[in-house]
Amino acid sequence: MKNLKVIKLDTESIEFENGITLSSNHESDCCESHYLSMSDLTIADFEGLEFDLSNDNFFKRIDGYGIELIPINGHSVKIPGYGYNNGYYSSHLDLTLSGKDFNRNYDISECQVIDG
């Protein structure tokens, strides 16, 4: 789980070379949405970077913004979080690392810009 490179990404997840994916998760209901926005990231943003997912120091929470992925070497990569609800629903948001026989969740509810 150390010295892992990003090999693939899309608008909803980042995949590391060992098959572990990083994504956000929110149990949504009608009229709400909470997520990390990876749509502006490219694989070039991760070129030369390696991550240590063996402990919880691979990211930092940024209140009112999103998260910052912290590599072993090089520059960090910031991922904004967004949310919308009309006040009747939960704004809970998790950062999830998942793979074969592996799952870890981190509460990042405070790491988003919420409208509504």
PDB file of N, CA and C in Angstrom, residues 38 57 60 68:
ATOM      1  N   MET A  38     -14.109  15.366  -9.287  1.00  0.00           N
ATOM      2  CA  MET A  38     -12.844  14.979  -9.906  1.00  0.00           C
ATOM      3  C   MET A  38     -12.839  15.285 -11.395  1.00  0.00           C
ATOM      4  N   ASN A  57      -2.551   9.351   6.538  1.00  0.00           N
ATOM      5  CA  ASN A  57      -1.882  10.604   6.209  1.00  0.00           C
ATOM      6  C   ASN A  57      -1.816  10.884   4.710  1.00  0.00           C
ATOM      7  N   LYS A  60      -5.525  15.396   3.463  1.00  0.00           N
ATOM      8  CA  LYS A  60      -5.883  16.378   4.485  1.00  0.00           C
ATOM      9  C   LYS A  60      -7.279  16.892   4.166  1.00  0.00           C
ATOM     10  N   GLU A  68      -7.214  17.403   0.131  1.00  0.00           N
ATOM     11  CA  GLU A  68      -5.915  17.542  -0.517  1.00  0.00           C
ATOM     12  C   GLU A  68      -5.209  16.195  -0.404  1.00  0.00           C
TER      13      GLU A  68
END
